[in-house]
Amino acid sequence: MSFQTLGLSEALLKAISKKGYTTPSPIQQKAIPPVLQGKDVLASAQTGTGKTAGFTLPLLHLLSENSKTKYRPIRALILTPTRELAAQVYANVREYSEFLNLRSAVIFGGVNQKPQVATIRQGIDILVATPGRLLDLQNQGLLSLKRIEIFVLDEADRMLDMGFLRDIQKVINSMPEKRQNLMFSATFSKDIKKLAHGILDHPVQVEATPENTTVEAITQKVYRVAKGKKTNLIIKLISDGDWKQVLVFTRTKHGANRLCEKMVKADITAAAIHGNKSQGARTKALAGFKSGRVRVLVATDIAARGLDIPLLPHVINFELPNISEDYVHRIGRTGRAGASGEALSLVSADETSFLRGIEKLIEMKIPVQIIEGFEPDPNASTEPIKQGQGRDRRNPRNSNRNSKGNNKSRRPNRNSGRRN
Ligand code: AMP
């Protein structure tokens, strides 16, 4: 199948070919036709599948069919959970609309609102936004959603994880009832289905599993190591392997900062990306990493979500996540687009239960290696670290137990301590 056969306009085909895309990805093949027909769409797709073009291309096609050139009300709203994702989606919107008479803007918190407001005042057709800043500007009377024709909810599962449900509802209440809705989510919990039911009208359901991001396609390895030796081990691995682009995950913001400082001391260029960093610092870190100036990007789970970093050869878990699904999200950053990928995890004794949980989820045992000089401490406790011992998150196993000690099958509360 080609982009031509999907029925997209010449101006869009020109922008697509400028991007160098030759074939629509599976999610694009499935989502573009129903969106062009004006239908609501519920798509199961995560970053790396080409989902952004999957909704942006038909959205631009529809809006440009009836361009408003004099007075431009905001006709399309794309809501994303994080600032980084908003910036990335906006960059895509800009590129794909290069040959169209459509204007767009992006708004998110953490930066001065003035330039954002000035752009909106000039008249825009498409707004990409995070919920907080959107509602903030709306409450100040600086923008209106009353003329929205198409609403896109991107990464809906992360939106709920981050506690945005009420904000989403407020946004929905500010839009006209008659509109086209597109919702994208990587997972489909009961809450997501409920949200979808409230937003979408007879949606067409489409699904795409990301290519090469299946767990089986990634080489996984566990290094059993003493807790206090992790920093030296990671430095050794990166230096000995002469790795140029490594994404490292830590569980806490402080952990990310500390590790980053130690890497820099060891002459490895590194930058940290997490919720306490200013927008400017995050953008700079990401740009440095993408350009190759920064070898190591140290990130927390939330900060890394949705980052578009293609062809990543190495992902290292400096600490295992206590939520097993996060492990799958993390290692999905490697081995994209046909490139070979390696996911390594440094596991100390107290993380043993997290490792078991992960292996249960992915239904496989991860090969274990021990490096001479970095052996695990034989006397270390295998008890997981509890809250208040320098960690941000609870052990889900403990949080699932009620006072009688019964283990409820309920999933851990993903909202606790998620704002990394
Ligand atoms: P996304 O899932 O939207 O974050 O896209 C993942 C990556 O795939 C981005 O770097 C896109 O630029 C790229 N991409 C999207 N569609 C295509 C396509 N049809 N062919 C090749 N690359 C694509």
XYZ file of C-alpha atoms and ligand atoms in Angstrom:
443
model
C 0.000 0.000 0.000
C 1.183 3.547 -0.730
C 0.292 6.918 0.761
C -1.368 7.835 -2.579
C -3.908 5.047 -2.273
C -4.942 6.302 1.166
C -6.471 9.359 -0.522
C -4.331 12.082 1.026
C -3.991 15.424 -0.787
C -1.055 16.325 -3.060
C 0.240 18.867 -0.541
C 0.391 16.189 2.131
C 2.002 13.651 -0.211
C 4.689 16.230 -0.948
C 5.394 16.695 2.779
C 5.439 12.913 3.319
C 7.935 12.392 0.551
C 10.060 15.236 1.941
C 10.150 13.323 5.258
C 11.392 10.310 3.299
C 8.488 7.973 4.110
C 7.665 5.569 1.301
C 5.131 3.200 2.856
C 2.478 3.902 5.470
C 3.056 1.994 8.716
C 0.375 -0.539 9.786
C -1.320 1.921 12.151
C -1.341 4.557 9.396
C -2.872 2.091 6.930
C -5.581 1.227 9.411
C -6.308 4.629 10.966
C -6.071 7.075 8.052
C -9.063 5.811 5.986
C -11.681 5.919 8.795
C -10.419 9.311 10.000
C -10.745 10.665 6.451
C -14.329 9.366 6.437
C -15.037 11.507 9.480
C -15.399 8.580 11.862
C -14.361 8.380 15.500
C -11.348 6.121 15.976
C -10.041 4.220 18.976
C -6.474 3.136 18.284
C -4.224 0.841 20.227
C -0.733 2.041 19.413
C 2.329 3.272 21.197
C 5.269 5.482 20.309
C 7.365 4.012 17.539
C 4.454 2.797 15.430
C 4.055 6.011 13.416
C 0.857 6.882 15.281
C 1.487 10.624 15.188
C 1.341 10.728 11.392
C -1.581 8.293 11.664
C -3.776 10.977 13.146
C -2.014 14.153 11.984
C -2.105 13.457 8.228
C -5.868 12.814 7.914
C -6.600 15.617 10.384
C -4.689 18.089 8.210
C -6.390 16.718 5.110
C -9.851 17.295 6.591
C -9.098 20.783 7.892
C -7.506 21.918 4.634
C -10.558 20.836 2.649
C -12.300 23.794 4.142
C -9.594 26.310 4.993
C -10.505 29.415 6.923
C -8.166 32.219 5.991
C -9.654 35.359 7.541
C -10.815 34.577 11.029
C -9.302 31.342 12.258
C -11.021 29.658 15.199
C -9.181 26.665 16.719
C -10.704 23.714 14.840
C -8.522 20.837 16.002
C -7.170 20.086 19.469
C -4.474 17.482 20.141
C -4.113 16.767 23.845
C -0.932 15.042 25.069
C 0.216 14.082 28.591
C 3.733 15.539 28.577
C 5.481 18.648 27.351
C 7.983 16.620 25.354
C 5.281 14.737 23.537
C 3.415 17.989 22.853
C 6.573 19.488 21.355
C 7.164 16.392 19.218
C 3.604 16.201 17.942
C 3.712 19.904 17.131
C 6.972 19.451 15.187
C 5.178 16.746 13.170
C 2.151 18.969 12.571
C 4.446 21.736 11.319
C 6.310 19.438 8.958
C 3.249 17.754 7.483
C 1.405 21.069 7.013
C 4.308 22.806 5.292
C 2.482 22.993 1.944
C -0.967 23.730 3.391
C -2.613 26.963 4.401
C -3.043 25.919 8.017
C -1.606 27.429 11.170
C -0.776 25.653 14.389
C 0.573 26.292 17.877
C 1.755 24.330 20.883
C 1.160 25.213 24.533
C 2.496 23.574 27.687
C 3.410 24.574 31.208
C 6.817 25.346 32.651
C 7.510 28.181 30.223
C 6.273 31.769 29.880
C 2.715 31.856 28.526
C 3.126 35.172 26.671
C 4.597 33.909 23.379
C 2.034 31.076 23.341
C -0.830 33.541 23.820
C 0.567 35.847 21.128
C 0.597 32.971 18.592
C -2.950 31.935 19.465
C -4.147 35.556 19.065
C -2.905 35.629 15.472
C -5.389 32.849 14.681
C -4.562 29.144 14.523
C -6.377 26.110 13.133
C -4.648 23.405 15.195
C -3.648 23.511 18.849
C -1.356 20.942 20.474
C -1.552 21.173 24.262
C -0.981 19.581 27.635
C -4.071 19.712 29.874
C -2.781 22.049 32.614
C -1.719 24.969 30.428
C -4.734 24.533 28.169
C -7.199 24.902 31.056
C -5.130 27.701 32.522
C -5.313 29.792 29.343
C -8.952 28.908 28.864
C -9.779 30.049 32.408
C -8.037 33.331 31.665
C -10.297 33.722 28.631
C -7.316 33.592 26.271
C -8.583 30.765 24.061
C -11.845 29.097 23.155
C -12.565 25.481 22.259
C -16.120 26.203 21.104
C -15.308 25.673 17.432
C -13.371 22.398 17.748
C -14.208 19.981 14.925
C -11.589 17.288 15.651
C -10.322 16.243 19.072
C -7.314 13.931 19.475
C -6.480 12.374 22.844
C -2.938 11.027 22.570
C -1.447 8.488 25.019
C -4.696 8.313 26.956
C -3.315 5.657 29.327
C -0.485 7.936 30.411
C -2.984 10.765 30.850
C -4.854 8.680 33.405
C -1.630 7.468 35.043
C -0.663 11.085 35.548
C -4.007 11.948 37.097
C -5.422 14.020 34.229
C -8.898 12.452 34.160
C -10.714 15.461 35.625
C -8.810 17.846 33.383
C -9.766 15.787 30.333
C -13.394 15.926 31.383
C -13.209 19.706 31.767
C -11.695 20.021 28.299
C -14.428 17.839 26.821
C -17.118 19.943 28.446
C -15.695 23.048 26.758
C -15.970 21.609 23.246
C -19.044 21.329 21.013
C -20.832 17.997 21.353
C -20.723 17.379 17.644
C -17.118 16.718 16.750
C -14.839 13.937 15.525
C -12.835 12.153 18.229
C -9.629 10.140 17.923
C -8.197 8.380 20.931
C -4.793 6.660 21.118
C -3.616 4.463 23.952
C -0.913 1.815 24.376
C -2.937 -0.152 26.920
C -6.644 -0.744 27.494
C -7.521 -0.946 31.166
C -11.088 -0.765 32.457
C -10.620 2.965 33.116
C -9.440 3.606 29.565
C -12.424 1.748 28.143
C -14.729 3.804 30.351
C -13.080 7.024 29.194
C -13.329 5.923 25.555
C -17.002 5.124 26.026
C -17.617 8.649 27.335
C -15.746 10.386 24.506
C -16.154 8.343 21.340
C -19.243 7.814 19.217
C -19.401 4.387 17.512
C -15.626 4.301 17.064
C -13.737 2.257 14.506
C -11.174 0.252 16.467
C -7.684 -0.143 15.058
C -4.633 -1.806 16.486
C -0.920 -1.919 15.760
C 1.846 -3.606 17.614
C 5.103 -1.753 17.156
C 7.583 -3.420 14.850
C 10.749 -4.654 16.506
C 9.669 -3.496 19.905
C 8.403 -6.860 21.000
C 10.275 -8.181 23.959
C 11.512 -11.198 21.970
C 13.265 -8.966 19.432
C 15.459 -7.363 22.080
C 18.556 -8.928 23.604
C 18.057 -8.753 27.344
C 20.620 -9.314 30.053
C 20.697 -8.980 33.823
C 23.906 -8.114 35.665
C 23.716 -9.232 39.270
C 25.730 -6.665 41.161
C 26.227 -5.237 44.647
C 24.224 -2.053 45.090
C 27.255 0.082 45.867
C 29.075 -1.100 42.730
C 26.391 -0.206 40.193
C 27.819 3.191 39.252
C 31.267 1.814 38.548
C 29.808 -1.105 36.610
C 27.706 1.100 34.351
C 30.688 3.340 33.671
C 32.779 0.260 32.836
C 30.116 -1.146 30.490
C 29.720 2.129 28.610
C 33.467 2.782 28.404
C 34.527 -0.781 27.504
C 31.769 -1.100 24.916
C 32.538 2.414 23.602
C 28.771 2.944 23.416
C 27.778 6.236 21.871
C 24.065 6.582 22.610
C 22.782 5.043 25.808
C 19.477 5.637 27.529
C 19.697 4.910 31.255
C 16.685 4.605 33.520
C 16.704 5.386 37.209
C 13.768 5.148 39.573
C 14.152 8.576 41.134
C 14.940 12.106 40.042
C 17.734 12.379 42.610
C 19.144 9.089 41.434
C 19.182 10.432 37.873
C 21.053 13.563 38.940
C 23.577 11.671 41.041
C 24.356 9.173 38.325
C 24.660 11.909 35.744
C 27.211 13.786 37.879
C 29.278 10.642 38.348
C 29.287 9.914 34.620
C 30.463 13.424 33.852
C 33.259 13.009 36.434
C 34.259 9.814 34.594
C 34.488 11.826 31.343
C 31.292 10.434 29.837
C 29.051 13.190 28.522
C 25.673 12.755 30.196
C 22.484 14.674 30.840
C 19.491 13.986 33.059
C 15.865 14.398 32.074
C 13.106 14.348 34.696
C 10.184 16.273 36.106
C 12.281 18.681 38.201
C 14.222 19.937 35.191
C 13.080 23.124 33.489
C 11.612 22.828 30.023
C 14.705 24.509 28.594
C 17.018 22.024 30.301
C 14.971 19.049 29.090
C 14.871 20.277 25.504
C 18.627 20.949 25.580
C 19.376 17.498 27.038
C 17.244 15.744 24.446
C 18.689 17.752 21.551
C 22.233 17.007 22.771
C 21.470 13.310 23.011
C 19.847 13.154 19.577
C 22.746 15.003 17.943
C 25.320 12.693 19.545
C 26.951 15.397 21.662
C 25.609 13.727 24.810
C 26.438 10.007 25.072
C 24.209 9.123 27.981
C 20.696 10.320 28.720
C 19.603 9.450 32.254
C 15.834 9.484 32.584
C 12.972 8.607 34.893
C 9.999 6.684 33.484
C 7.575 9.572 33.150
C 10.144 11.879 31.566
C 11.106 9.271 28.989
C 7.555 8.454 28.004
C 6.800 9.434 24.456
C 10.301 10.619 23.600
C 10.992 10.047 19.950
C 14.562 8.797 19.905
C 14.948 6.553 16.876
C 17.434 3.714 16.513
C 18.595 3.446 20.086
C 21.177 0.661 20.416
C 21.385 0.466 24.238
C 18.981 0.828 27.091
C 20.238 0.260 30.637
C 18.102 -0.102 33.728
C 20.283 1.284 36.494
C 17.472 0.164 38.763
C 14.552 -2.047 37.871
C 11.145 -0.395 37.915
C 8.787 -1.726 40.585
C 5.952 -1.684 38.059
C 6.674 -4.524 35.660
C 4.920 -2.879 32.683
C 7.377 0.020 32.904
C 10.178 -2.433 32.131
C 8.490 -3.284 28.831
C 8.029 0.411 28.022
C 11.668 1.085 28.858
C 13.216 -1.673 26.786
C 10.857 -0.845 23.903
C 13.202 2.117 23.335
C 15.768 -0.146 21.783
C 15.714 -2.225 18.648
C 13.382 0.134 16.815
C 13.050 0.314 13.039
C 14.959 -2.869 12.354
C 18.049 -1.930 14.336
C 19.455 -4.449 16.780
C 18.964 -3.504 20.391
C 20.246 -4.498 23.772
C 18.554 -3.956 27.119
C 20.675 -4.415 30.224
C 19.543 -4.324 33.830
C 21.757 -3.861 36.874
C 20.040 -5.812 39.612
C 20.993 -5.768 43.282
C 19.695 -8.233 45.867
C 16.849 -6.010 47.057
C 15.432 -5.885 43.497
C 15.004 -9.647 43.255
C 11.228 -9.490 43.660
C 10.937 -6.829 40.912
C 12.942 -9.090 38.604
C 10.597 -12.009 39.333
C 7.571 -9.816 38.596
C 9.060 -8.700 35.276
C 9.954 -12.241 34.227
C 6.410 -13.329 35.011
C 4.991 -10.519 32.876
C 7.231 -11.134 29.855
C 6.964 -14.885 30.344
C 10.660 -15.521 30.038
C 13.792 -15.772 32.167
C 16.338 -13.071 31.465
C 19.909 -14.441 31.224
C 22.043 -13.455 34.214
C 25.687 -12.446 34.122
C 28.140 -11.548 36.868
C 31.252 -9.530 36.103
C 34.450 -10.126 38.025
C 35.036 -7.400 40.552
C 31.344 -6.450 40.561
C 29.917 -9.524 42.252
C 26.694 -9.219 44.226
C 27.037 -8.893 47.979
C 26.320 -12.407 49.382
C 25.057 -10.953 52.678
C 22.690 -8.365 51.154
C 19.013 -8.653 52.000
C 16.657 -9.634 49.217
C 13.873 -7.665 50.920
C 12.604 -4.941 48.609
C 13.316 -1.362 49.571
C 10.388 0.156 51.434
C 8.967 3.641 51.147
C 10.929 6.279 53.025
C 14.240 4.589 52.323
C 15.253 6.931 49.583
C 12.880 5.607 46.924
C 9.981 7.374 45.250
C 7.708 4.410 44.787
C 6.166 1.665 46.800
C 6.655 -1.987 46.212
C 3.429 -2.975 44.463
C 3.416 -6.345 46.193
C 3.175 -4.728 49.601
C 0.679 -2.117 48.445
C -1.600 -4.860 47.204
C -1.942 -6.457 50.596
C -4.780 -5.419 52.794
C -4.548 -5.310 56.581
C -5.422 -9.010 56.871
C -2.473 -9.898 54.694
C -4.642 -11.130 51.824
C -3.127 -10.514 48.448
C -5.724 -8.804 46.305
C -5.412 -9.333 42.597
C -6.010 -5.601 41.977
C -3.231 -3.866 40.054
C -1.048 -1.443 42.011
C -2.207 2.135 42.141
C -0.243 3.574 39.275
C -0.879 7.135 40.406
C 1.218 6.880 43.548
C 4.495 8.670 43.130
C 4.196 8.745 39.351
C 5.101 12.383 38.884
C 8.722 11.779 38.099
P 5.560 7.882 16.291
O 5.075 6.500 16.636
O 4.494 8.738 15.756
O 6.277 8.509 17.472
O 6.653 7.736 15.111
C 7.834 7.010 15.290
C 8.892 7.354 14.234
O 8.546 6.800 12.968
C 9.080 8.842 14.012
O 10.477 9.103 13.971
C 8.450 9.103 12.655
O 9.072 10.181 12.007
C 8.663 7.779 11.938
N 7.628 7.460 10.927
C 6.303 7.698 11.003
N 5.653 7.223 9.906
C 6.592 6.656 9.126
C 6.550 5.979 7.855
N 5.411 5.773 7.210
N 7.708 5.523 7.350
C 8.872 5.699 8.029
N 8.986 6.320 9.221
C 7.862 6.790 9.776
